[in-house]
Short mmCIF file of C-alpha atoms in Angstrom, two decimals:
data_model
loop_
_atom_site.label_atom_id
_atom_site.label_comp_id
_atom_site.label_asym_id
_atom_site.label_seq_id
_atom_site.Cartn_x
_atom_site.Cartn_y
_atom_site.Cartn_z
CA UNK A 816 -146.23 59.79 -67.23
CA UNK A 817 -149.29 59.68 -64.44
CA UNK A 818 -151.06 56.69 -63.27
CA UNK A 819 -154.63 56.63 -64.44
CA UNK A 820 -156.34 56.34 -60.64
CA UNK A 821 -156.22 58.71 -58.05
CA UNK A 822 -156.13 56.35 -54.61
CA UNK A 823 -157.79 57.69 -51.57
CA UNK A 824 -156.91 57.48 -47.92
CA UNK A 825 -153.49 58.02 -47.49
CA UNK A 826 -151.64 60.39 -44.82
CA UNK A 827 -148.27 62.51 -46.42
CA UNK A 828 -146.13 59.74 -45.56
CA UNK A 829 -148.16 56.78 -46.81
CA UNK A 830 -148.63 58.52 -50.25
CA UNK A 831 -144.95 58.58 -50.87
CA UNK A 832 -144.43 55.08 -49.35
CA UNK A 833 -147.19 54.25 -51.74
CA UNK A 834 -146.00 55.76 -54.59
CA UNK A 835 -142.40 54.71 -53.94
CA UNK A 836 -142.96 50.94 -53.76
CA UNK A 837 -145.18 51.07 -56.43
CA UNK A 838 -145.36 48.63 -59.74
CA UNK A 839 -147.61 49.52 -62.65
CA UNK A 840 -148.01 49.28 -65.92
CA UNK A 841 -144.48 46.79 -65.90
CA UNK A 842 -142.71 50.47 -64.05
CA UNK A 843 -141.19 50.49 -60.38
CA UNK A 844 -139.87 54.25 -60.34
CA UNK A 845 -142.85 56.15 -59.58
CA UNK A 846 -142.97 58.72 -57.05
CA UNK A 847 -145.29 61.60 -55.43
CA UNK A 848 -145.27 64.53 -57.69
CA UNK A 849 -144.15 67.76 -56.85
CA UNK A 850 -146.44 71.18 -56.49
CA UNK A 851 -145.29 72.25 -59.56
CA UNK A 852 -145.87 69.00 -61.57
CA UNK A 853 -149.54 68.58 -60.15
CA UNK A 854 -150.32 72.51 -61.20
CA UNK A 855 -149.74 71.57 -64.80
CA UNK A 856 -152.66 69.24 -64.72
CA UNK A 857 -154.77 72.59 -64.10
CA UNK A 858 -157.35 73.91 -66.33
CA UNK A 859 -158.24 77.31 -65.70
CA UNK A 860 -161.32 77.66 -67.68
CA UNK A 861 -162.52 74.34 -65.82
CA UNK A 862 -163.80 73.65 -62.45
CA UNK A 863 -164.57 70.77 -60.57
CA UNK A 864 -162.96 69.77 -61.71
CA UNK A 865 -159.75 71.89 -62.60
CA UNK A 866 -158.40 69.98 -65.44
CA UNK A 867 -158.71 67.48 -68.46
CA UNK A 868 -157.46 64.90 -66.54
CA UNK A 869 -159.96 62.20 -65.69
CA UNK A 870 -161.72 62.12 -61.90
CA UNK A 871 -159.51 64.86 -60.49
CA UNK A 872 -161.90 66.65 -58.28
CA UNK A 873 -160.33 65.62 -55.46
CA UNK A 874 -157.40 67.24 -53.56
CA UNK A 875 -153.63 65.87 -54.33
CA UNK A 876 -150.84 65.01 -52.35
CA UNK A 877 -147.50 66.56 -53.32
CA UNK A 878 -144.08 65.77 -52.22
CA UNK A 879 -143.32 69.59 -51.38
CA UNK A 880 -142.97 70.35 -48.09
CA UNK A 881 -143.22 73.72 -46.98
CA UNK A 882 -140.10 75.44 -46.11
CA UNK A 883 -141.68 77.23 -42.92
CA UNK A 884 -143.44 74.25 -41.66
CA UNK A 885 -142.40 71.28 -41.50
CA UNK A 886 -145.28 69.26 -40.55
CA UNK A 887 -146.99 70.83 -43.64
CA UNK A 888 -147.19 70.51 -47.33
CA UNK A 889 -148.68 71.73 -50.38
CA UNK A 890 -151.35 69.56 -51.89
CA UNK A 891 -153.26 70.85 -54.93
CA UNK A 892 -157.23 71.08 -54.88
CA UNK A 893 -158.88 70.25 -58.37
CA UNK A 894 -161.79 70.88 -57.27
CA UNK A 895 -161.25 74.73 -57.59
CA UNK A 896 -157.71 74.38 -59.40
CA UNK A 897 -155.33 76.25 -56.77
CA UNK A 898 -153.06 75.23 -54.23
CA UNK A 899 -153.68 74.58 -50.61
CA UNK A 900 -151.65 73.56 -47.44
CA UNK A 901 -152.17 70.42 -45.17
CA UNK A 902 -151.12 68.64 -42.33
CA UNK A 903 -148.60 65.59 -42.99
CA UNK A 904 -150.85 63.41 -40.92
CA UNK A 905 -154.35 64.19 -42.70
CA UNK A 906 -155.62 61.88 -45.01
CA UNK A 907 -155.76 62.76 -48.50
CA UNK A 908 -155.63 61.68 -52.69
CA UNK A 909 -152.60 60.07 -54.17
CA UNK A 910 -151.44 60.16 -57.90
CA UNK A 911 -148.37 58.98 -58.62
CA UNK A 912 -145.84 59.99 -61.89
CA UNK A 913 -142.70 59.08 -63.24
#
């Protein structure tokens, strides 16, 4: 289950704070997605954005950190439907799931 709005303006760590201490729709145990969760929202034959799923042109915090750097992780743009690497400390989209 996703949370209908995407929140803006959140480094790595403040999106999973975020979504950690979250309480919506009467639930408390929502989290950051992972890669892998976020690239099923991808539509292929769509673009900008990438999927069915309202307002997601933006580019998505995920809670997989990549292996060979640690100050890194993936995020998925919608924009163009594909994954991309940032910085921990950028500031970025946040949609949380459970």
């Amino acid at each position: 289950i996703w949370v209908n709005e995407t929140v803006s303006g959140k480094t790595w760590k403040e999106a999973m704070t975020y979504c950690e201490t979250l309480n919506y729709a009467g639930f408390t145990n929502w989290r950051l997605p992972n890669e892998n969760e976020l690239k099923s929202l991808i539509n292929r034959a769509k673009s900008s954005p990438a999927s069915d799923f309202p307002g997601d042109s933006y580019v998505l915090w995920s809670s997989t950190t990549q292996v060979e750097k640690i100050y890194s992780t993936y995020s998925i743009n919608f924009s163009q439907g594909v994954s991309d690497v940032n910085g921990k400390t950028q500031i970025s989209y946040t949609r949380c799931v459970r």
